Amino acid sequence: DLDSRNYSTGLGEREADRKYYLQTLNWIKENPVKFAKLLPLKIYRFWQYWSPHTRWPDIPGYLKIIDLLYYIPFLILTGLGIISSFKKSSSFILLHLVLIYSQLNTLISFGDARQRFLFLPFLAIFAGWGLQYSIFVINQNSRKKIDQPGK
C-alpha cells in the first residue's frame, strides 16, 4: 500500500521507524562525545516555548508577550511543584516516572518543544501542586508573623 509507505525510504512506517531508531543508537555509540555535547541543547529545545520550526519573527510582538506571560509562571510553578512533590514521592511516583521518561526520550531522540505538548497535562498537575505549595508556604509565613509580631 503506497499510502503507508515512507516516500524517502520506500519502507513502511514501522520499518522506517526501526531503521532510524537503529541508526540513531549506532550514531550515539560511535559519537559519544558529540552526543554528550548535544544534550544541553536538546534539553533547552524541549523546554523552550516555541518550536525551532515556528517562524518566530512572523509572530506579532503582542502575542509573544502574552504567551510568555503565561509560560514563564507556568514553568516556575511546574519547577516548584516538581521539587516540592519529592516530599510526597509515594503520591507522585507515577508522574515523576512520566517526567523522567519524557526527558530520557528527548535525550535519545530529537529534542523539540512539540514533543513536550504530550506531557503538558502532567506538567499542569505539577504546576497546580506548585501553586498549592506556594500558597501553603505563604500562609505559614504570614501566621508566623502574626504569632510573633516583634520579630
N, CA, C and O of each residue as an XYZ file, in Angstrom:
604
protein
N       0.849     -1.180      0.000
C       0.000      0.000      0.000
C       0.896      1.246      0.000
O       1.655      1.456      0.946
N       0.817      2.054     -1.030
C       1.677      3.222     -1.166
C       1.398      4.294     -0.123
O       2.300      5.044      0.250
N       0.155      4.375      0.355
C      -0.182      5.418      1.318
C       0.546      5.235      2.654
O       0.831      6.220      3.336
N       0.848      4.007      3.033
C       1.512      3.779      4.310
C       3.024      3.675      4.153
O       3.718      3.306      5.100
N       3.538      3.992      2.982
C       4.981      3.918      2.731
C       5.633      5.271      2.929
O       5.060      6.311      2.603
N       6.828      5.240      3.463
C       7.632      6.451      3.590
C       8.270      6.678      2.225
O       9.035      5.838      1.751
N       7.962      7.802      1.591
C       8.427      8.034      0.221
C       9.939      8.156      0.123
O      10.509      7.837     -0.920
N      10.611      8.615      1.194
C      12.062      8.790      1.114
C      12.815      7.464      1.215
O      13.927      7.344      0.700
N      12.217      6.463      1.877
C      12.914      5.188      2.043
C      12.249      4.045      1.308
O      12.881      3.016      1.069
N      10.991      4.203      0.946
C      10.258      3.109      0.333
C       9.828      2.063      1.341
O       9.297      1.018      0.964
N      10.049      2.329      2.616
C       9.681      1.396      3.677
C       8.351      1.790      4.301
O       7.929      2.943      4.214
N       7.700      0.825      4.929
C       6.505      1.123      5.702
C       6.874      1.914      6.939
O       8.054      2.052      7.264
N       5.881      2.432      7.625
C       6.141      3.283      8.790
C       6.919      2.540      9.872
O       7.867      3.083     10.440
N       6.527      1.314     10.156
C       7.198      0.535     11.190
C       8.655      0.244     10.817
O       9.554      0.380     11.647
N       8.874     -0.151      9.582
C      10.236     -0.461      9.138
C      11.119      0.789      9.124
O      12.278      0.742      9.537
N      10.564      1.906      8.648
C      11.326      3.165      8.632
C      11.648      3.612     10.054
O      12.759      4.072     10.319
N      10.685      3.481     10.977
C      10.916      3.854     12.365
C      12.029      3.003     12.965
O      12.912      3.529     13.644
N      11.998      1.713     12.727
C      13.038      0.813     13.246
C      14.408      1.149     12.649
O      15.419      1.144     13.350
N      14.424      1.438     11.351
C      15.680      1.777     10.669
C      16.303      3.030     11.297
O      17.490      3.035     11.621
N      15.505      4.093     11.468
C      16.024      5.341     12.019
C      16.406      5.190     13.488
O      17.367      5.808     13.947
N      15.663      4.375     14.223
C      15.981      4.118     15.621
C      17.350      3.449     15.734
O      18.176      3.860     16.550
N      17.593      2.432     14.929
C      18.886      1.741     14.962
C      20.022      2.650     14.495
O      21.122      2.604     15.045
N      19.758      3.475     13.482
C      20.784      4.426     13.028
C      21.129      5.421     14.135
O      22.295      5.774     14.315
N      20.137      5.862     14.858
C      20.362      6.801     15.956
C      21.210      6.170     17.052
O      22.178      6.770     17.518
N      20.846      4.960     17.461
C      21.618      4.287     18.504
C      23.049      4.010     18.057
O      23.982      4.135     18.851
N      23.226      3.639     16.807
C      24.585      3.415     16.296
C      25.387      4.714     16.301
O      26.562      4.712     16.669
N      24.767      5.822     15.898
C      25.468      7.111     15.900
C      25.884      7.489     17.322
O      26.991      7.981     17.541
N      24.990      7.257     18.284
C      25.315      7.573     19.680
C      26.498      6.731     20.142
O      27.396      7.244     20.810
N      26.510      5.454     19.799
C      27.623      4.574     20.195
C      28.933      5.006     19.551
O      29.988      4.939     20.182
N      28.873      5.449     18.302
C      30.081      5.847     17.577
C      30.554      7.255     17.926
O      31.731      7.564     17.741
N      29.673      8.109     18.421
C      29.990      9.513     18.697
C      29.545      9.924     20.096
O      28.735     10.842     20.224
N      30.038      9.285     21.140
C      29.531      9.620     22.481
C      29.857     11.042     22.923
O      29.067     11.652     23.643
N      30.995     11.582     22.511
C      31.354     12.951     22.922
C      30.456     13.964     22.221
O      29.955     14.891     22.857
N      30.250     13.796     20.916
C      29.346     14.703     20.198
C      27.936     14.619     20.775
O      27.254     15.632     20.930
N      27.512     13.396     21.091
C      26.184     13.208     21.666
C      26.078     13.935     23.010
O      25.080     14.605     23.274
N      27.102     13.807     23.858
C      27.095     14.472     25.165
C      27.047     15.995     25.006
O      26.402     16.680     25.799
N      27.727     16.525     23.987
C      27.708     17.974     23.764
C      26.339     18.455     23.298
O      25.994     19.619     23.504
N      25.553     17.581     22.675
C      24.221     17.955     22.199
C      23.156     17.914     23.301
O      22.078     18.484     23.134
N      23.443     17.256     24.409
C      22.428     17.083     25.451
C      21.872     18.395     26.000
O      20.653     18.518     26.119
N      22.711     19.387     26.344
C      22.122     20.654     26.837
C      21.196     21.317     25.809
O      20.158     21.869     26.174
N      21.567     21.262     24.542
C      20.709     21.842     23.506
C      19.386     21.095     23.407
O      18.334     21.710     23.229
N      19.435     19.785     23.521
C      18.199     19.004     23.450
C      17.275     19.333     24.619
O      16.063     19.462     24.443
N      17.851     19.466     25.810
C      17.034     19.804     26.980
C      16.447     21.208     26.818
O      15.271     21.431     27.106
N      17.266     22.143     26.360
C      16.783     23.508     26.135
C      15.632     23.522     25.121
O      14.606     24.162     25.351
N      15.806     22.827     24.022
C      14.762     22.823     22.986
C      13.491     22.142     23.458
O      12.397     22.491     23.013
N      13.622     21.179     24.351
C      12.430     20.528     24.883
C      11.611     21.503     25.722
O      10.382     21.484     25.664
N      12.279     22.356     26.501
C      11.583     23.239     27.419
C      11.312     24.629     26.855
O      10.545     25.379     27.458
N      11.904     25.002     25.731
C      11.624     26.336     25.195
C      10.174     26.396     24.733
O       9.559     25.382     24.403
N       9.645     27.625     24.721
C       8.221     27.757     24.423
C       7.909     27.460     22.967
O       7.013     26.671     22.666
N       8.641     28.087     22.071
C       8.369     27.919     20.647
C       9.256     26.834     20.070
O      10.432     26.725     20.416
N       8.691     26.051     19.204
C       9.465     25.051     18.468
C      10.423     25.773     17.532
O      10.069     26.829     17.009
N      11.636     25.240     17.296
C      12.553     25.881     16.347
C      11.966     25.950     14.935
O      12.442     26.715     14.097
N      10.933     25.150     14.679
C      10.308     25.146     13.356
C       9.279     26.262     13.199
O       8.812     26.537     12.094
N       8.928     26.907     14.328
C       7.982     28.019     14.280
C       8.683     29.240     13.696
O       9.855     29.488     13.976
N       7.976     29.976     12.908
C       8.554     31.193     12.328
C       8.375     32.331     13.324
O       7.474     33.160     13.193
N       9.258     32.353     14.329
C       9.195     33.323     15.430
C       9.126     34.765     14.948
O       8.333     35.533     15.494
N       9.919     35.182     13.946
C       9.841     36.592     13.521
C       8.483     36.976     12.933
O       8.124     38.154     12.946
N       7.733     36.021     12.424
C       6.439     36.323     11.816
C       5.313     36.485     12.832
O       4.221     36.929     12.478
N       5.564     36.135     14.076
C       4.525     36.213     15.101
C       4.513     37.632     15.675
O       5.563     38.151     16.052
N       3.329     38.269     15.744
C       3.260     39.641     16.278
C       3.795     39.716     17.705
O       3.619     38.786     18.493
N       4.446     40.825     18.029
C       5.079     41.017     19.329
C       4.133     40.863     20.500
O       4.502     40.282     21.520
N       2.912     41.378     20.371
C       1.975     41.293     21.491
C       1.615     39.838     21.798
O       1.390     39.495     22.958
N       1.557     38.981     20.778
C       1.276     37.562     21.018
C       2.442     36.878     21.728
O       2.234     36.008     22.573
N       3.660     37.268     21.386
C       4.831     36.712     22.067
C       4.798     37.066     23.545
O       5.072     36.223     24.399
N       4.461     38.321     23.845
C       4.413     38.778     25.239
C       3.314     38.048     26.003
O       3.532     37.600     27.128
N       2.143     37.928     25.401
C       1.037     37.226     26.050
C       1.424     35.773     26.319
O       1.180     35.254     27.408
N       2.018     35.128     25.341
C       2.423     33.734     25.512
C       3.475     33.579     26.605
O       3.398     32.650     27.409
N       4.440     34.463     26.642
C       5.490     34.365     27.653
C       4.970     34.713     29.045
O       5.458     34.170     30.036
N       3.979     35.618     29.136
C       3.370     35.939     30.426
C       2.663     34.721     31.023
O       2.537     34.602     32.242
N       2.214     33.837     30.169
C       1.624     32.583     30.644
C       2.706     31.540     30.912
O       2.690     30.882     31.953
N       3.642     31.387     29.981
C       4.573     30.263     30.029
C       5.611     30.390     31.140
O       5.953     29.389     31.770
N       6.116     31.585     31.395
C       7.149     31.741     32.431
C       6.597     31.385     33.819
O       7.236     30.606     34.526
N       5.429     31.923     34.247
C       4.892     31.483     35.548
C       4.562     29.983     35.561
O       4.730     29.314     36.580
N       4.091     29.464     34.420
C       3.795     28.031     34.334
C       5.057     27.216     34.588
O       5.023     26.244     35.343
N       6.175     27.602     33.965
C       7.435     26.887     34.177
C       7.907     26.999     35.631
O       8.367     26.019     36.216
N       7.790     28.188     36.202
C       8.215     28.388     37.593
C       7.380     27.516     38.529
O       7.926     26.826     39.390
N       6.057     27.547     38.362
C       5.185     26.737     39.213
C       5.409     25.244     38.980
O       5.350     24.455     39.923
N       5.664     24.855     37.735
C       5.944     23.451     37.443
C       7.228     23.019     38.140
O       7.273     21.955     38.758
N       8.271     23.838     38.045
C       9.531     23.512     38.719
C       9.355     23.422     40.218
O       9.866     22.500     40.854
N       8.630     24.384     40.793
C       8.358     24.361     42.226
C       7.554     23.117     42.603
O       7.809     22.486     43.630
N       6.591     22.778     41.766
C       5.777     21.584     42.020
C       6.592     20.304     41.946
O       6.404     19.398     42.758
N       7.499     20.224     40.978
C       8.339     19.032     40.859
C       9.235     18.903     42.083
O       9.349     17.825     42.667
N       9.865     20.001     42.465
C      10.782     19.964     43.606
C      10.028     19.649     44.902
O      10.458     18.796     45.679
N       8.907     20.333     45.134
C       8.176     20.118     46.389
C       7.469     18.766     46.428
O       7.177     18.259     47.511
N       7.189     18.175     45.270
C       6.489     16.893     45.254
C       7.381     15.738     45.692
O       6.876     14.656     45.994
N       8.698     15.944     45.733
C       9.579     14.879     46.196
C       9.352     14.569     47.676
O       9.695     13.484     48.144
N       8.773     15.527     48.414
C       8.446     15.270     49.817
C       7.315     14.254     49.931
O       7.210     13.545     50.932
N       6.477     14.186     48.911
C       5.366     13.231     48.872
C       5.585     12.268     47.710
O       4.682     12.035     46.907
N       6.775     11.717     47.629
C       7.154     10.938     46.453
C       6.249      9.743     46.206
O       6.057      9.355     45.054
N       5.688      9.147     47.253
C       4.818      7.991     47.013
C       3.548      8.399     46.268
O       3.002      7.606     45.502
N       3.078      9.612     46.481
C       1.882     10.087     45.785
C       2.178     10.494     44.351
O       1.287     10.467     43.502
N       3.408     10.867     44.076
C       3.757     11.416     42.772
C       4.663     10.502     41.948
O       5.172     10.922     40.908
N       4.872      9.277     42.386
C       5.851      8.412     41.726
C       5.528      8.215     40.247
O       6.434      8.240     39.414
N       4.269      8.021     39.910
C       3.905      7.816     38.504
C       4.192      9.068     37.674
O       4.692      8.970     36.554
N       3.876     10.243     38.221
C       4.142     11.484     37.498
C       5.642     11.728     37.350
O       6.098     12.217     36.317
N       6.410     11.384     38.390
C       7.868     11.513     38.282
C       8.404     10.597     37.190
O       9.289     10.987     36.428
N       7.873      9.381     37.113
C       8.321      8.440     36.080
C       7.975      8.942     34.679
O       8.776      8.796     33.756
N       6.794      9.529     34.513
C       6.418     10.094     33.212
C       7.375     11.219     32.832
O       7.810     11.305     31.684
N       7.700     12.074     33.785
C       8.624     13.178     33.524
C      10.025     12.663     33.187
O      10.663     13.155     32.256
N      10.495     11.685     33.934
C      11.818     11.109     33.660
C      11.826     10.443     32.285
O      12.775     10.603     31.518
N      10.770      9.699     31.979
C      10.680      9.049     30.664
C      10.706     10.078     29.539
O      11.395      9.888     28.537
N       9.963     11.160     29.701
C       9.915     12.166     28.637
C      11.281     12.802     28.425
O      11.683     13.050     27.288
N      12.002     13.068     29.521
C      13.332     13.660     29.381
C      14.314     12.679     28.752
O      15.101     13.059     27.886
N      14.273     11.418     29.182
C      15.174     10.420     28.597
C      14.868     10.204     27.122
O      15.780     10.071     26.305
N      13.602     10.171     26.789
C      13.205     10.018     25.388
C      13.711     11.194     24.564
O      14.162     11.015     23.433
N      13.637     12.385     25.123
C      14.120     13.576     24.434
C      15.629     13.530     24.243
O      16.137     13.955     23.206
N      16.344     13.020     25.232
C      17.797     12.964     25.133
C      18.254     12.004     24.040
O      19.291     12.226     23.414
N      17.497     10.952     23.810
C      17.873      9.986     22.776
C      17.344     10.414     21.415
O      18.058     10.354     20.414
N      16.096     10.843     21.388
C      15.512     11.255     20.114
C      15.715     12.754     19.910
O      16.482     13.385     20.638
N      15.050     13.304     18.953
C      15.158     14.723     18.645
C      14.429     15.529     19.708
O      13.233     15.326     19.920
N      15.118     16.431     20.375
C      14.507     17.265     21.398
C      13.838     18.472     20.769
O      14.486     19.261     20.081
N      12.548     18.616     21.003
C      11.798     19.701     20.385
C      10.617     20.054     21.285
O      10.085     19.195     21.989
N      10.217     21.308     21.257
C       9.109     21.763     22.099
C       7.808     21.031     21.773
O       6.979     20.827     22.659
N       7.622     20.640     20.531
C       6.355     19.980     20.175
C       6.214     18.623     20.859
O       5.095     18.144     21.041
N       7.327     17.995     21.240
C       7.252     16.732     21.974
C       6.785     16.949     23.407
O       6.245     16.029     24.023
N       6.980     18.137     23.945
C       6.551     18.449     25.304
C       5.030     18.515     25.400
O       4.474     18.270     26.470
N       4.357     18.836     24.319
C       2.911     19.021     24.371
C       2.188     17.758     24.825
O       1.107     17.849     25.408
N       2.757     16.593     24.573
C       2.148     15.349     25.047
C       2.157     15.258     26.568
O       1.323     14.569     27.156
N       3.090     15.947     27.200
C       3.257     15.849     28.644
C       2.691     17.059     29.379
O       2.825     17.151     30.599
N       2.058     17.992     28.660
C       1.507     19.184     29.312
C       0.487     18.868     30.409
O       0.486     19.550     31.434
N      -0.380     17.868     30.240
C      -1.294     17.576     31.362
C      -0.546     17.194     32.638
O      -0.954     17.580     33.734
N       0.539     16.442     32.505
C       1.323     16.057     33.679
C       2.047     17.264     34.262
O       2.140     17.418     35.480
N       2.557     18.116     33.382
C       3.215     19.333     33.852
C       2.216     20.256     34.536
O       2.556     20.935     35.505
N       0.980     20.282     34.031
C      -0.059     21.113     34.654
C      -0.368     20.616     36.067
O      -0.655     21.420     36.954
N      -0.312     19.309     36.283
C      -0.525     18.772     37.634
C       0.585     19.272     38.562
O       0.321     19.693     39.688
N       1.830     19.219     38.074
C       2.941     19.726     38.882
C       2.803     21.229     39.119
O       3.102     21.709     40.213
N       2.355     21.980     38.106
C       2.167     23.424     38.277
C       1.085     23.694     39.324
O       1.230     24.599     40.146
N       0.011     22.919     39.298
C      -1.034     23.055     40.314
C      -0.516     22.742     41.707
O      -0.853     23.425     42.674
N       0.302     21.709     41.802
C       0.906     21.371     43.091
C       1.849     22.489     43.537
O       1.889     22.834     44.718
N       2.595     23.047     42.609
C       3.493     24.155     42.932
C       2.733     25.367     43.426
O       3.171     26.039     44.360
N       1.594     25.652     42.806
C       0.754     26.769     43.240
C       0.207     26.506     44.647
O       0.243     27.379     45.514
N      -0.294     25.302     44.852
C      -0.819     24.945     46.172
C       0.285     25.015     47.224
O       0.056     25.513     48.326
N       1.464     24.526     46.900
C       2.580     24.545     47.841
C       3.003     25.980     48.161
O       3.277     26.299     49.318
N       3.059     26.840     47.153
C       3.466     28.229     47.401
C       2.431     28.954     48.252
O       2.800     29.761     49.106
N       1.150     28.687     48.043
C       0.103     29.284     48.890
C       0.249     28.795     50.324
O       0.104     29.574     51.266
N       0.536     27.503     50.494
C       0.740     26.936     51.824
C       1.910     27.615     52.526
O       1.797     27.982     53.696
N       3.021     27.787     51.838
C       4.202     28.414     52.427
C       3.913     29.869     52.788
O       4.311     30.330     53.858
N       3.231     30.590     51.915
C       2.880     31.987     52.206
C       1.981     32.062     53.433
O       2.179     32.924     54.289
N       0.995     31.171     53.532
C       0.114     31.146     54.707
C       0.886     30.826     55.981
O       0.648     31.437     57.024
N       1.804     29.876     55.900
C       2.610     29.516     57.073
C       3.461     30.701     57.524
O       3.552     30.986     58.718
N       4.079     31.385     56.573
C       4.925     32.539     56.916
C       4.107     33.683     57.481
O       4.557     34.357     58.408
N       2.911     33.921     56.946
C       2.084     35.016     57.475
C       1.576     34.686     58.874
O       1.427     35.590     59.697
N       1.308     33.416     59.162
C       0.884     33.021     60.514
C       2.009     33.205     61.511
O       1.770     33.615     62.647
N       3.239     32.905     61.100
C       4.380     33.092     61.997
C       4.547     34.570     62.344
O       4.865     34.904     63.486
N       4.337     35.452     61.380
C       4.468     36.883     61.622
C       3.372     37.382     62.547
O       3.603     38.275     63.362
N       2.171     36.806     62.424
C       1.055     37.203     63.293
C       1.297     36.692     64.710
O       1.040     37.403     65.682
N       1.797     35.446     64.828
C       2.043     34.856     66.149
C       3.214     35.521     66.854
O       3.231     35.598     68.083
N       4.195     36.003     66.094
C       5.389     36.632     66.673
C       5.539     38.042     66.099
O       6.397     38.272     65.246
N       4.714     38.989     66.557
C       4.737     40.325     65.937
C       6.022     41.100     66.153
O       6.310     41.994     65.358
N       6.799     40.821     67.160
C       8.007     41.571     67.418
C       9.196     41.131     66.572
O      10.227     41.804     66.583
N       9.089     40.052     65.858
C      10.237     39.529     65.114
C      10.117     39.763     63.646
O      11.006     39.380     62.885
